Structure formats: structure tokens, C-alpha cells
Amino acid sequence: MIAYIKEEVLLAVKRKGTYAYIAGIVILCLLANLAMLAFRSIYGMNDGSHAYNLILFAEWLFVIPYYSTILIADIIFGKEYPNPHIKTRVTAKLNRTKRYIGKLIAGIVLSAMLVVIAIVLFFGATLLLLSDDTIGLWTVADFCQKVAIAVPLWIAGIAIANSMLFCFENKKHAYAAFFTIVFLIPRIVMFLASERIAIGFFVAVKQYILITPRFDELQYFYTLNIPQIILTGVVYTVLFTIIGIVCFRKKEF
């Protein structure tokens, strides 16, 4: 299994999708810093134009890595639908369940690598372009803590994405199902749980079990309820892993 996961990660690292993803990170980091520089040129240096403020704004963009979990899962997934009849040196003794879990873990490993790259590039670009004395070790530590807290929810996103890719042979359908689960359904729940409507069932769902890419809308994330964040991430990860495995095992090739 370890050899299989290692092979999947190495193959993913060499794929064009990974380079495109990193290029997207670079572009986003540069655009964010250039936007702050433009703000400074218009309004001058004030309480909202320091490098520290950009770090705070970046926390609002956690939605991007959550949505992009489908891209990471797709990079690991490869161009062709995983075929259990294709035997290689590392897959010869692996059944469908192990191959599924291997791809899921490989997706998590690749995601972790990309998160580290994103943090390094973001702080590097910010220190280079917006160099001031507002970024200290405590700023970096605080931001990394927020990233770490969001990790269980990002892993759940990868599990959902991986599941959809295994459930649908057509990737367009897989993407549509993914965004229905992570965007459309949460928006509906948030609307029905809003103060204006406040349907009891949906209020409870929002409070205890909903995952939405805008983590700041989640009460348990806003209050840093770590046990609930971990539990919610684990439940979603296990649930969609089971769904994906069942779908993959029922597929006929």
C-alpha cells in the first residue's frame, strides 16, 4: 500500500495539472500583493494597508483550496478511470478498496504539499512586495494555526471529490455532483437556516453538521470548537469514503 501511495504521489507531481495548480497559487499571491500596493498608491499607508492586513484578508480565501479539492483529486485520479484489471508491480496484490484508499491518501499527501507551497509563496511574496514591520513570527504562527484548524474540513473536501470521481465515469458529472454537494446544498441549508426563515431542522444542520467553503459562516469554526471541527471532518471523510468504495466495488469493467 505504501509503495502504491508513493507511486501515485510521484506520478501526480509530474502531471501538468500540478504545475498548473502551483502556477495558479503564484498568480493569486502576486495579484493579492499587487492589489494591496494599488490600494496604498491610492489611499496611502493606513491601518488597512499593512502586510499584516493582507494576511488577515487571506483567511477569507480558504474557500479556494476547499473548492479546488476536486482538482487535486482529479490530478491523482489521472486521465483514465482506475481499472482494477490493470496489474502493475505495486497494484498486483491490491483489491479495489485498497486502491481507492490509496488514491485518497495520495490526494491528501499532494494537498498537504500544495498547502505548504502556498504558505511559503504567499509569505515570501508578501515580505518581498509589502515589506514592513507588521509581520512577525506571531503573525505567521497565527495564520498557520488557522490553516491547521481548517485541515480536517479540507480533507473532507478531498474525500467528497475522490468519491464523486469514482462514482461517475463521466468527469463532468463528477464535477457537477461535487459542486452540488459542496456549494448548492450548503447554500440552500444556509438560506433555510437564516434568521428570516429559521426552519428548526436546517438551523440544527447548520449549527452542528454543515460544511460550507466559507468556514467563517460556521459557528463551530468561528468559535474554534476544535473537537467539533475534527469530528465533522472525520464524519464527512468516512461517509464519502464508504460511498466511493461501494460505488467502485460495484463497477463492472
CSV table of C-alpha atoms in Angstrom, one decimal:
chain,number,residue,atom,x,y,z
A,1,MET,CA,0.0,0.0,0.0
A,2,ILE,CA,2.8,2.4,0.9
A,3,ALA,CA,4.6,1.7,-2.4
A,4,TYR,CA,1.3,2.3,-4.2
A,5,ILE,CA,0.6,5.7,-2.5
A,6,LYS,CA,4.2,6.7,-3.2
A,7,GLU,CA,3.8,5.9,-6.8
A,8,GLU,CA,0.5,7.8,-7.1
A,9,VAL,CA,2.0,10.9,-5.5
A,10,LEU,CA,5.2,10.8,-7.7
A,11,LEU,CA,3.0,10.4,-10.8
A,12,ALA,CA,0.8,13.3,-9.7
A,13,VAL,CA,3.8,15.6,-9.0
A,14,LYS,CA,4.9,15.1,-12.7
A,15,ARG,CA,1.5,15.9,-14.2
A,16,LYS,CA,0.7,19.2,-15.9
A,17,GLY,CA,-2.3,19.7,-13.5
A,18,THR,CA,0.1,20.0,-10.6
A,19,TYR,CA,2.2,22.6,-12.3
A,20,ALA,CA,-0.9,24.5,-13.4
A,21,TYR,CA,-2.1,24.4,-9.8
A,22,ILE,CA,1.2,25.8,-8.5
A,23,ALA,CA,1.1,28.5,-11.2
A,24,GLY,CA,-2.4,29.4,-10.0
A,25,ILE,CA,-1.0,29.8,-6.5
A,26,VAL,CA,1.8,32.1,-7.7
A,27,ILE,CA,-0.6,34.2,-9.7
A,28,LEU,CA,-3.1,34.5,-6.8
A,29,CYS,CA,-0.2,35.5,-4.4
A,30,LEU,CA,1.0,38.2,-6.8
A,31,LEU,CA,-2.4,39.6,-7.5
A,32,ALA,CA,-3.2,39.9,-3.8
A,33,ASN,CA,0.0,41.8,-3.2
A,34,LEU,CA,-0.3,44.0,-6.2
A,35,ALA,CA,-3.9,44.8,-5.2
A,36,MET,CA,-2.6,46.0,-1.8
A,37,LEU,CA,0.1,48.0,-3.5
A,38,ALA,CA,-2.5,49.7,-5.7
A,39,PHE,CA,-4.6,50.4,-2.5
A,40,ARG,CA,-1.5,52.0,-0.9
A,41,SER,CA,-0.9,54.1,-4.0
A,42,ILE,CA,-4.5,55.5,-3.9
A,43,TYR,CA,-5.1,55.8,-0.2
A,44,GLY,CA,-1.7,55.9,1.2
A,45,MET,CA,-0.4,53.9,4.2
A,46,ASN,CA,-3.2,53.4,6.8
A,47,ASP,CA,-4.5,50.8,9.2
A,48,GLY,CA,-5.8,48.7,6.4
A,49,SER,CA,-2.8,48.6,4.0
A,50,HIS,CA,-0.2,46.9,6.0
A,51,ALA,CA,1.2,43.4,5.2
A,52,TYR,CA,-0.5,42.2,8.4
A,53,ASN,CA,-3.9,43.2,7.0
A,54,LEU,CA,-3.2,41.1,3.8
A,55,ILE,CA,-2.5,38.1,6.0
A,56,LEU,CA,-5.9,38.6,7.7
A,57,PHE,CA,-7.7,39.0,4.3
A,58,ALA,CA,-6.1,35.8,3.1
A,59,GLU,CA,-8.1,33.8,5.8
A,60,TRP,CA,-11.3,34.7,3.8
A,61,LEU,CA,-9.8,32.8,0.8
A,62,PHE,CA,-9.9,29.4,2.5
A,63,VAL,CA,-12.9,28.8,0.1
A,64,ILE,CA,-10.4,28.5,-2.8
A,65,PRO,CA,-8.5,25.4,-1.5
A,66,TYR,CA,-11.7,23.8,-0.4
A,67,TYR,CA,-13.3,24.2,-3.9
A,68,SER,CA,-10.0,23.1,-5.5
A,69,THR,CA,-10.0,19.7,-3.8
A,70,ILE,CA,-11.8,18.4,-6.8
A,71,LEU,CA,-8.8,19.5,-8.9
A,72,ILE,CA,-6.4,17.8,-6.6
A,73,ALA,CA,-8.4,14.6,-6.5
A,74,ASP,CA,-8.6,14.7,-10.3
A,75,ILE,CA,-4.8,15.1,-10.6
A,76,ILE,CA,-4.4,11.9,-8.5
A,77,PHE,CA,-7.2,10.2,-10.4
A,78,GLY,CA,-5.4,10.5,-13.7
A,79,LYS,CA,-6.8,10.6,-17.2
A,80,GLU,CA,-8.3,7.2,-17.3
A,81,TYR,CA,-10.8,5.6,-15.0
A,82,PRO,CA,-9.0,3.4,-12.4
A,83,ASN,CA,-9.1,-0.1,-13.8
A,84,PRO,CA,-8.7,-2.9,-11.3
A,85,HIS,CA,-7.8,-5.3,-14.0
A,86,ILE,CA,-4.6,-3.4,-14.8
A,87,LYS,CA,-1.9,-5.0,-12.7
A,88,THR,CA,1.5,-3.4,-12.0
A,89,ARG,CA,4.3,-4.2,-9.6
A,90,VAL,CA,2.6,-2.2,-6.8
A,91,THR,CA,-1.1,-3.0,-7.5
A,92,ALA,CA,-0.9,-6.7,-8.2
A,93,LYS,CA,-2.0,-7.6,-4.6
A,94,LEU,CA,-4.3,-4.7,-4.0
A,95,ASN,CA,-8.1,-5.1,-4.2
A,96,ARG,CA,-10.4,-2.2,-5.2
A,97,THR,CA,-10.8,-1.0,-1.6
A,98,LYS,CA,-7.1,-0.6,-1.1
A,99,ARG,CA,-6.7,1.1,-4.5
A,100,TYR,CA,-9.4,3.5,-3.6
A,101,ILE,CA,-8.0,4.3,-0.2
A,102,GLY,CA,-4.5,4.6,-1.7
A,103,LYS,CA,-5.7,7.3,-4.1
A,104,LEU,CA,-7.5,9.1,-1.3
A,105,ILE,CA,-4.3,9.2,0.9
A,106,ALA,CA,-2.3,10.2,-2.1
A,107,GLY,CA,-4.7,13.1,-2.7
A,108,ILE,CA,-4.3,14.2,1.0
A,109,VAL,CA,-0.5,14.0,0.7
A,110,LEU,CA,-0.5,16.1,-2.5
A,111,SER,CA,-2.9,18.6,-0.9
A,112,ALA,CA,-0.6,18.9,2.1
A,113,MET,CA,2.4,19.6,-0.2
A,114,LEU,CA,0.5,22.2,-2.1
A,115,VAL,CA,-0.7,23.9,1.1
A,116,VAL,CA,2.9,24.2,2.3
A,117,ILE,CA,4.0,25.6,-1.1
A,118,ALA,CA,1.1,28.1,-1.0
A,119,ILE,CA,2.0,29.3,2.5
A,120,VAL,CA,5.7,29.7,1.6
A,121,LEU,CA,4.9,31.5,-1.7
A,122,PHE,CA,2.3,33.8,0.0
A,123,PHE,CA,4.5,34.9,2.8
A,124,GLY,CA,7.5,35.2,0.5
A,125,ALA,CA,5.7,37.4,-1.9
A,126,THR,CA,4.2,39.5,0.9
A,127,LEU,CA,7.6,40.0,2.6
A,128,LEU,CA,9.2,40.9,-0.7
A,129,LEU,CA,6.5,43.3,-2.1
A,130,LEU,CA,4.9,44.7,1.0
A,131,SER,CA,7.9,44.7,3.3
A,132,ASP,CA,7.1,46.4,6.6
A,133,ASP,CA,7.4,45.6,10.3
A,134,THR,CA,3.9,44.3,10.8
A,135,ILE,CA,4.7,40.7,10.1
A,136,GLY,CA,6.3,38.8,12.9
A,137,LEU,CA,6.6,35.2,14.0
A,138,TRP,CA,3.3,35.5,15.9
A,139,THR,CA,1.6,36.6,12.6
A,140,VAL,CA,2.9,33.6,10.8
A,141,ALA,CA,2.1,31.2,13.7
A,142,ASP,CA,-1.5,32.6,13.9
A,143,PHE,CA,-2.1,32.1,10.2
A,144,CYS,CA,-0.6,28.6,10.2
A,145,GLN,CA,-2.8,27.8,13.2
A,146,LYS,CA,-5.9,28.8,11.2
A,147,VAL,CA,-4.7,26.7,8.3
A,148,ALA,CA,-4.2,23.7,10.6
A,149,ILE,CA,-7.7,24.1,12.1
A,150,ALA,CA,-9.2,24.0,8.6
A,151,VAL,CA,-7.3,20.9,7.6
A,152,PRO,CA,-10.0,18.4,8.7
A,153,LEU,CA,-12.5,20.2,6.5
A,154,TRP,CA,-10.2,20.3,3.6
A,155,ILE,CA,-9.6,16.6,4.0
A,156,ALA,CA,-13.3,16.1,3.9
A,157,GLY,CA,-13.4,18.0,0.7
A,158,ILE,CA,-10.8,15.7,-0.8
A,159,ALA,CA,-12.9,12.7,0.3
A,160,ILE,CA,-16.0,14.1,-1.3
A,161,ALA,CA,-14.1,14.9,-4.5
A,162,ASN,CA,-12.5,11.5,-4.7
A,163,SER,CA,-15.8,9.8,-4.1
A,164,MET,CA,-17.5,11.6,-6.9
A,165,LEU,CA,-14.8,10.8,-9.3
A,166,PHE,CA,-15.1,7.1,-8.5
A,167,CYS,CA,-19.0,7.2,-8.6
A,168,PHE,CA,-19.2,8.8,-12.0
A,169,GLU,CA,-17.4,7.6,-15.1
A,170,ASN,CA,-18.0,11.0,-16.8
A,171,LYS,CA,-15.9,13.6,-15.1
A,172,LYS,CA,-18.3,16.4,-16.0
A,173,HIS,CA,-20.9,14.6,-14.0
A,174,ALA,CA,-18.4,14.1,-11.1
A,175,TYR,CA,-17.6,17.8,-11.0
A,176,ALA,CA,-21.4,18.7,-11.2
A,177,ALA,CA,-22.1,16.3,-8.3
A,178,PHE,CA,-19.2,17.7,-6.3
A,179,PHE,CA,-20.3,21.3,-6.6
A,180,THR,CA,-23.9,20.3,-5.8
A,181,ILE,CA,-22.7,18.8,-2.5
A,182,VAL,CA,-20.2,21.5,-1.5
A,183,PHE,CA,-21.9,24.6,-2.9
A,184,LEU,CA,-25.5,24.3,-3.9
A,185,ILE,CA,-26.8,22.2,-0.9
A,186,PRO,CA,-24.9,24.3,1.7
A,187,ARG,CA,-26.3,27.5,0.2
A,188,ILE,CA,-29.8,26.1,0.4
A,189,VAL,CA,-29.3,25.0,4.0
A,190,MET,CA,-27.8,28.4,4.9
A,191,PHE,CA,-30.8,30.1,3.4
A,192,LEU,CA,-33.4,28.0,5.2
A,193,ALA,CA,-31.5,28.4,8.4
A,194,SER,CA,-31.2,32.2,8.2
A,195,GLU,CA,-32.9,34.4,10.8
A,196,ARG,CA,-35.6,35.4,8.3
A,197,ILE,CA,-36.7,31.8,7.8
A,198,ALA,CA,-35.1,29.8,10.6
A,199,ILE,CA,-36.6,26.3,10.0
A,200,GLY,CA,-35.5,24.3,13.0
A,201,PHE,CA,-34.1,21.3,11.2
A,202,PHE,CA,-31.9,23.4,9.0
A,203,VAL,CA,-30.8,25.6,11.9
A,204,ALA,CA,-29.6,22.4,13.6
A,205,VAL,CA,-27.9,21.2,10.5
A,206,LYS,CA,-26.0,24.5,10.1
A,207,GLN,CA,-25.0,24.6,13.7
A,208,TYR,CA,-23.7,21.0,14.1
A,209,ILE,CA,-23.0,19.2,10.8
A,210,LEU,CA,-22.9,21.6,7.9
A,211,ILE,CA,-19.7,22.1,5.9
A,212,THR,CA,-19.5,25.1,3.7
A,213,PRO,CA,-16.4,26.5,2.0
A,214,ARG,CA,-16.9,29.8,3.8
A,215,PHE,CA,-15.7,28.5,7.1
A,216,ASP,CA,-16.4,31.8,8.8
A,217,GLU,CA,-20.1,31.1,8.4
A,218,LEU,CA,-19.8,28.0,10.6
A,219,GLN,CA,-20.5,28.7,14.2
A,220,TYR,CA,-18.2,25.9,15.4
A,221,PHE,CA,-15.4,27.1,13.2
A,222,TYR,CA,-15.8,30.8,14.2
A,223,THR,CA,-15.7,29.8,17.9
A,224,LEU,CA,-12.7,27.4,17.2
A,225,ASN,CA,-14.6,24.4,18.6
A,226,ILE,CA,-11.7,22.1,17.7
A,227,PRO,CA,-13.4,18.8,18.7
A,228,GLN,CA,-16.4,19.5,16.6
A,229,ILE,CA,-14.3,20.6,13.6
A,230,ILE,CA,-12.3,17.4,13.8
A,231,LEU,CA,-15.4,15.2,14.3
A,232,THR,CA,-17.2,16.9,11.4
A,233,GLY,CA,-14.3,16.4,9.1
A,234,VAL,CA,-13.9,12.8,10.1
A,235,VAL,CA,-17.6,12.0,9.7
A,236,TYR,CA,-17.7,13.5,6.2
A,237,THR,CA,-14.4,11.8,5.2
A,238,VAL,CA,-15.5,8.4,6.4
A,239,LEU,CA,-19.0,8.7,5.0
A,240,PHE,CA,-17.9,9.7,1.5
A,241,THR,CA,-15.0,7.2,1.5
A,242,ILE,CA,-17.6,4.5,2.2
A,243,ILE,CA,-19.8,5.8,-0.6
A,244,GLY,CA,-16.9,5.9,-3.0
A,245,ILE,CA,-15.6,2.4,-2.2
A,246,VAL,CA,-19.1,0.9,-2.6
A,247,CYS,CA,-19.5,2.6,-6.0
A,248,PHE,CA,-16.1,1.5,-7.1
A,249,ARG,CA,-16.6,-2.1,-6.0
A,250,LYS,CA,-19.9,-2.3,-7.9
A,251,LYS,CA,-18.4,-1.1,-11.1
A,252,GLU,CA,-18.0,-3.6,-13.9
A,253,PHE,CA,-15.1,-3.5,-16.3
